[in-house]
Structures are given as C-alpha cells and as structure tokens.
Coordinates of C-alpha atoms in Angstrom, one line a residue:
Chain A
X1 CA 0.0 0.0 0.0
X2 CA 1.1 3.5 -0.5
X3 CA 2.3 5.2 2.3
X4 CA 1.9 9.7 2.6
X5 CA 3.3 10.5 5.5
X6 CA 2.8 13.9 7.0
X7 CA 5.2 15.1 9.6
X8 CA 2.8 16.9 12.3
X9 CA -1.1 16.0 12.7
X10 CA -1.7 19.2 14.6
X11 CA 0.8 22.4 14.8
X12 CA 0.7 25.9 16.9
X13 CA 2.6 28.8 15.6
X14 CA 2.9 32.2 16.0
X15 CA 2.2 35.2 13.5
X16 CA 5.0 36.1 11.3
X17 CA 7.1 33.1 11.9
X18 CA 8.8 30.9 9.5
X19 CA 6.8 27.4 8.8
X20 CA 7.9 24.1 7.6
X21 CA 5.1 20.9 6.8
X22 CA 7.2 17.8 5.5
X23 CA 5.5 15.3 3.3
X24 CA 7.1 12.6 2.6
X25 CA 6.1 9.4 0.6
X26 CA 7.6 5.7 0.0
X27 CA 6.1 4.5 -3.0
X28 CA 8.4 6.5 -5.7
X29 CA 6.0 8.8 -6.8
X30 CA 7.2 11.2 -9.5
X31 CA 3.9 13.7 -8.7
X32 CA 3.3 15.4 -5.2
X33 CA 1.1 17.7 -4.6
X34 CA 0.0 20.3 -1.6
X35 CA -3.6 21.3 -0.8
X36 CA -5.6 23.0 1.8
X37 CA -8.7 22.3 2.7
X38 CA -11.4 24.7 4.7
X39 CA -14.8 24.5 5.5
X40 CA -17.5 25.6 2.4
X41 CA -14.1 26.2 0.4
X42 CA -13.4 22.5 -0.2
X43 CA -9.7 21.6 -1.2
X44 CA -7.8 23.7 -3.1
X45 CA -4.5 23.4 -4.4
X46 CA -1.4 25.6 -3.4
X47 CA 2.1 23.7 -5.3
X48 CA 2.8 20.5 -7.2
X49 CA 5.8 19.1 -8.4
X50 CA 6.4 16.4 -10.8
X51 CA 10.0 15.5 -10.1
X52 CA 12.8 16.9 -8.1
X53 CA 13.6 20.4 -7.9
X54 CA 10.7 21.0 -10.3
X55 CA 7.4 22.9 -8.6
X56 CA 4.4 24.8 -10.2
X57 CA 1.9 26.9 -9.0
X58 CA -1.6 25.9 -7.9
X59 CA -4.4 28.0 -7.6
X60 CA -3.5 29.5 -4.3
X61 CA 0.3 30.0 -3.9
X62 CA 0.8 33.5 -2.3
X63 CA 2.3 33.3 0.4
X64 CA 3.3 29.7 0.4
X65 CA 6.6 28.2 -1.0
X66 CA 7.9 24.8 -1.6
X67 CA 10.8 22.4 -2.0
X68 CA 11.2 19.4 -3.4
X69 CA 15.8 18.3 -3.0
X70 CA 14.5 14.5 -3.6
X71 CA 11.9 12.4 -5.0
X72 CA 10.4 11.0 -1.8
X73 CA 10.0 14.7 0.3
X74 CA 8.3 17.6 -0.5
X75 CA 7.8 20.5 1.8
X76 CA 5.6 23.1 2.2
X77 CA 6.8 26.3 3.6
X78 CA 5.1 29.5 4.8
X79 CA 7.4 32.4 4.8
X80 CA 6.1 34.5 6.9
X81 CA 2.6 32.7 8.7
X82 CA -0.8 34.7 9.2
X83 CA -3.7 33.5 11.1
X84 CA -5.2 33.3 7.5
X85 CA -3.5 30.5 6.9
X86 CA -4.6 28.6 10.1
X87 CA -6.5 25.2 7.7
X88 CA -6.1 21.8 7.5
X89 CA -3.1 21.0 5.0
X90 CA -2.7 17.6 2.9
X91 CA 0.2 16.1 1.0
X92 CA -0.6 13.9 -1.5
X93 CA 1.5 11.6 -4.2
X94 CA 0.7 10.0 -7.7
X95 CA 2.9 8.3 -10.3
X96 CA 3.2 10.0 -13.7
X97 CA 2.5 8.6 -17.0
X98 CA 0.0 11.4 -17.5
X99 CA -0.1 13.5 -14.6
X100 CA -3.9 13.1 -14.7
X101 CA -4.4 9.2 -14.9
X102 CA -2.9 8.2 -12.0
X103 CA -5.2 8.3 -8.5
X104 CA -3.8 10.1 -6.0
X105 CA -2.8 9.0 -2.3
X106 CA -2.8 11.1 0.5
X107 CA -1.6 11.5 3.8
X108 CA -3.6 12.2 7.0
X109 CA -3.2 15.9 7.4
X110 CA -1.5 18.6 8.8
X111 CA -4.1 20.7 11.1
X112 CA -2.2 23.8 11.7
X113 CA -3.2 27.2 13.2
X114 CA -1.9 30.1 13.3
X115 CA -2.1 32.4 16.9
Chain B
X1 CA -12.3 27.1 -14.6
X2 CA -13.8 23.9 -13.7
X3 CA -16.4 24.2 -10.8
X4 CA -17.5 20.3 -9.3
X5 CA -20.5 20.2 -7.6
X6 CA -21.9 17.7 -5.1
X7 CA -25.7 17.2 -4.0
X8 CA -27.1 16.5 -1.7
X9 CA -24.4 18.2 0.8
X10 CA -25.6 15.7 3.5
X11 CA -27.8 12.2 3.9
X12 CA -28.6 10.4 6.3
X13 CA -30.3 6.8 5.4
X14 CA -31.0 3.7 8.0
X15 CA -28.7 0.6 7.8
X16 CA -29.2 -1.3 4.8
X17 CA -30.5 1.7 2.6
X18 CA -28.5 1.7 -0.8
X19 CA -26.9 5.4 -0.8
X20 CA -26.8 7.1 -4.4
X21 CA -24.1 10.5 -4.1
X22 CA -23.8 13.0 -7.0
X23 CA -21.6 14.7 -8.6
X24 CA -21.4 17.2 -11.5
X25 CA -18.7 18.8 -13.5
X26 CA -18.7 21.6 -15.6
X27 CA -15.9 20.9 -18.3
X28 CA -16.3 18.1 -19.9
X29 CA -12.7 18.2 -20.8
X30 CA -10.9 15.8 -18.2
X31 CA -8.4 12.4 -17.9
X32 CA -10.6 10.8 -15.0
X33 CA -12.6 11.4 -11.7
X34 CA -12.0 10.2 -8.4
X35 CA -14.2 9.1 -5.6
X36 CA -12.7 9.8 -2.0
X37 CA -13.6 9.4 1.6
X38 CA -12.8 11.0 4.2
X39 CA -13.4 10.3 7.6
X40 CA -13.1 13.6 10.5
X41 CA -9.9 14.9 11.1
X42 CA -8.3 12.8 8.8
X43 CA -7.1 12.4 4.9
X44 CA -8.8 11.4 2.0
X45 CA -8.9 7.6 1.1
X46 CA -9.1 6.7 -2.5
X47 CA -12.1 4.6 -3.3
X48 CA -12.6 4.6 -7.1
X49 CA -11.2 6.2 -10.4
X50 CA -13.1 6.1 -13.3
X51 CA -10.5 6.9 -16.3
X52 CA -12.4 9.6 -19.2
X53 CA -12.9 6.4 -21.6
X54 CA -14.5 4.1 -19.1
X55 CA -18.6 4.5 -17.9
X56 CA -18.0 2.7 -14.8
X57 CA -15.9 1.3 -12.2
X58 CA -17.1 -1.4 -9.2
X59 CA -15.2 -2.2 -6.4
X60 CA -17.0 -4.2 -3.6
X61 CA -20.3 -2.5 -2.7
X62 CA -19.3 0.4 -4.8
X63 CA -20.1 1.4 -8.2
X64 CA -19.4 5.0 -9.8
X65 CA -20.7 5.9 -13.1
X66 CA -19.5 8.6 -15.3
X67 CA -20.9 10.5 -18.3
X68 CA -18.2 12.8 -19.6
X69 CA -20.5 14.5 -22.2
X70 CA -23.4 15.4 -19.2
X71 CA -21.0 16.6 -16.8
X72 CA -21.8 14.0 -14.4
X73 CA -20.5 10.8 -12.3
X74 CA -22.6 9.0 -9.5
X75 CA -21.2 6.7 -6.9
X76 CA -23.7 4.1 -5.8
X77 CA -23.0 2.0 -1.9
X78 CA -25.3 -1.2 -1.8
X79 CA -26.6 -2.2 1.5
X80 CA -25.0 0.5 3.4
X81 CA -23.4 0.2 6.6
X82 CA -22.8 2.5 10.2
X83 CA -19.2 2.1 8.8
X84 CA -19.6 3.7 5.5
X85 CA -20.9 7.0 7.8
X86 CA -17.8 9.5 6.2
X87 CA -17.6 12.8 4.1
X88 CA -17.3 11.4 0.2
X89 CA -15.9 14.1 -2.1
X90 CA -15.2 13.7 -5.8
X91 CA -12.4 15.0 -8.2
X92 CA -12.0 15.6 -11.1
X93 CA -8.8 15.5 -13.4
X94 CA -7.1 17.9 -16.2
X95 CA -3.8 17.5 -15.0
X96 CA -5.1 18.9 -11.9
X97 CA -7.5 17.7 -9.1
X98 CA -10.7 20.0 -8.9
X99 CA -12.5 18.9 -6.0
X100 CA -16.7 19.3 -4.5
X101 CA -17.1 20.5 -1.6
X102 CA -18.6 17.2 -0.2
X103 CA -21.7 14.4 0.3
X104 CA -21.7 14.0 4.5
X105 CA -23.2 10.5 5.1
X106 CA -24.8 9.6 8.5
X107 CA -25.9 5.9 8.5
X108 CA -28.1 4.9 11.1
X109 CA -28.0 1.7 12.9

C-alpha cells in the first residue's frame, strides 16, 4: 500500500514566523502535490511538483513556498505565517504517466493554526 | 475554470438503505474522476477512479458511473453500513485535481 506521510497532525505557531510541513512518501511517486482544505471552500491546491527540484503553481500559492531536493519529500513552507493561513493542509502523491491518470494517495493531514 | 458540484451536501439513510451521491462537473474536458472518503480529522482515502474512456468502475459495494459528455459521475453503496458513515468528495482530473465540496453520510444503525 502506498504510504503519505505527513510530519505533524496538529501544529501551533505564531504570526510572522517561519513554517515548515514535510511530506514525505515511499512508493516513488514522481507527482506530489500540496492542498488546503477549509470549511465551504473545499480543497484547493497551493504547489505541485512532478520531479525533483521542479514545482508549479496551484491555484493558491501567495504566500506559500515549496521544496522538493528528492523524489520522496516535499515541503511546504510559509514564509512569513498569518492566522489566514490557520486550515487543515494535505500532502498527496501520484505516479506520472499522464499526470492526470494516475489516482492520487494522501496523507492524514497537517491541522495547523496560526495564533 | 472547472467548478465540481456535489448534491445532496448531506444524507442520512437507516442501515441497509442503498446510498446514491452526486456529482457534476462543468468541463467536460478531463483524464478521470475520483471518488474519495474522508473520515473527521483525517485524509482522504481513495475509493474509485473512473478513467475519461470508461462509464463505470465497481469495487465491492461500490459502483461510480461517469458521463463525460453530461458533466456527471454518481457513486452508488449497496446495503450500506454505520461504517460507511464519512464525508465522500469527488475530483475531477485535467492534469489537476478539482475537488466538490462534499456528500456527508450519516448511516443509522
């Protein structure tokens, strides 16, 4: 089975301070992806990747960054947190021969808030 | 922009009740759609993908339809369980996952 592992289920932080969410996956997925996901928004996404060192933009990357140094981990990173940012965050992975036909797998979450 | 809808946004049947969740898409235009649950607090599962050339998929006591040109996929659960009581969301694919906003099942012992 394909494992997503998130790093934190539930993170505090303050305002204005540097934030790291690690993803990191086992099954050699070329595709990872970040989303958030609030209530009567849905899940939208913020980065994707689709192999090392490579990112592009989802539909909500202000204020968000990301890194992706090997195939298995890709991080999430708010530069400078604000309490609009305080969501639920998930990681997901796929493999690649189309980035769409693949399913994706994803991990249990990152619930973060921002005080 | 693709906007996916789900209806109802909630349901609650007694045990045993088949369960039939919607979905509707509005660009026809995609490489598959994907059935998830999720459960509170947690991620999503994957339960199904239906790939754009295929009209169904079955797994279990699960069956999703899909009819690309209508803009609209259904996922029917047979004989449905206290269990199968999650939050089911659909996606759907153009290189990107555009997700509804939900189907909240309550089944009732």
């Amino acid at each position: 089975d394909v494992k997503v592992t998130q790093s934190s289920r539930y993170l505090v932080k303050r305002t204005g301070e540097k934030v790291f969410l690690e993803c990191v996956q086992d099954m050699d997925h070329e595709n990872m992806f970040w989303y958030r996901q609030d209530p009567g928004l849905g899940l939208r996404l913020i980065y994707f990747s689709y192999d090392v060192k490579m990112k592009e933009k989802g539909d909500i990357p202000e204020g968000y960054s990301v890194s992706r140094e090997k195939k298995e981990r890709f991080s999430l990173i708010l530069e400078s947190a604000s309490t609009n940012q305080t969501s639920m965050y998930l990681c997901a992975s796929s493999r690649t021969q189309g980035i769409g036909n693949q399913p994706q797998h994803f991990g249990d979450g990152t619930r973060l808030s921002i005080l | 922009k693709q906007e996916v809808t789900q209806i109802p946004a909630a349901l609650s049947v007694p045990e045993g009740e088949n369960l039939v969740l919607n979905c509707s898409f509005t660009d026809s235009a995609i490489y598959n759609l994907q059935w998830f649950r999720q459960d509170p607090g947690k991620g999503l599962t994957s339960l199904l993908l239906i790939q754009s050339s295929q009209r169904e998929q079955t797994s279990g006591r699960l069956n999703a339809s899909l009819d690309k040109s209508s803009g609209r996929s259904t996922l029917y659960i047979a004989a449905s369980q206290p269990g199968d009581s999650a939050t089911y969301l659909c996606a759907v694919s153009d290189y990107k996952l555009s997700f509804g906003a939900g189907t909240t099942v309550t089944v009732r012992a």
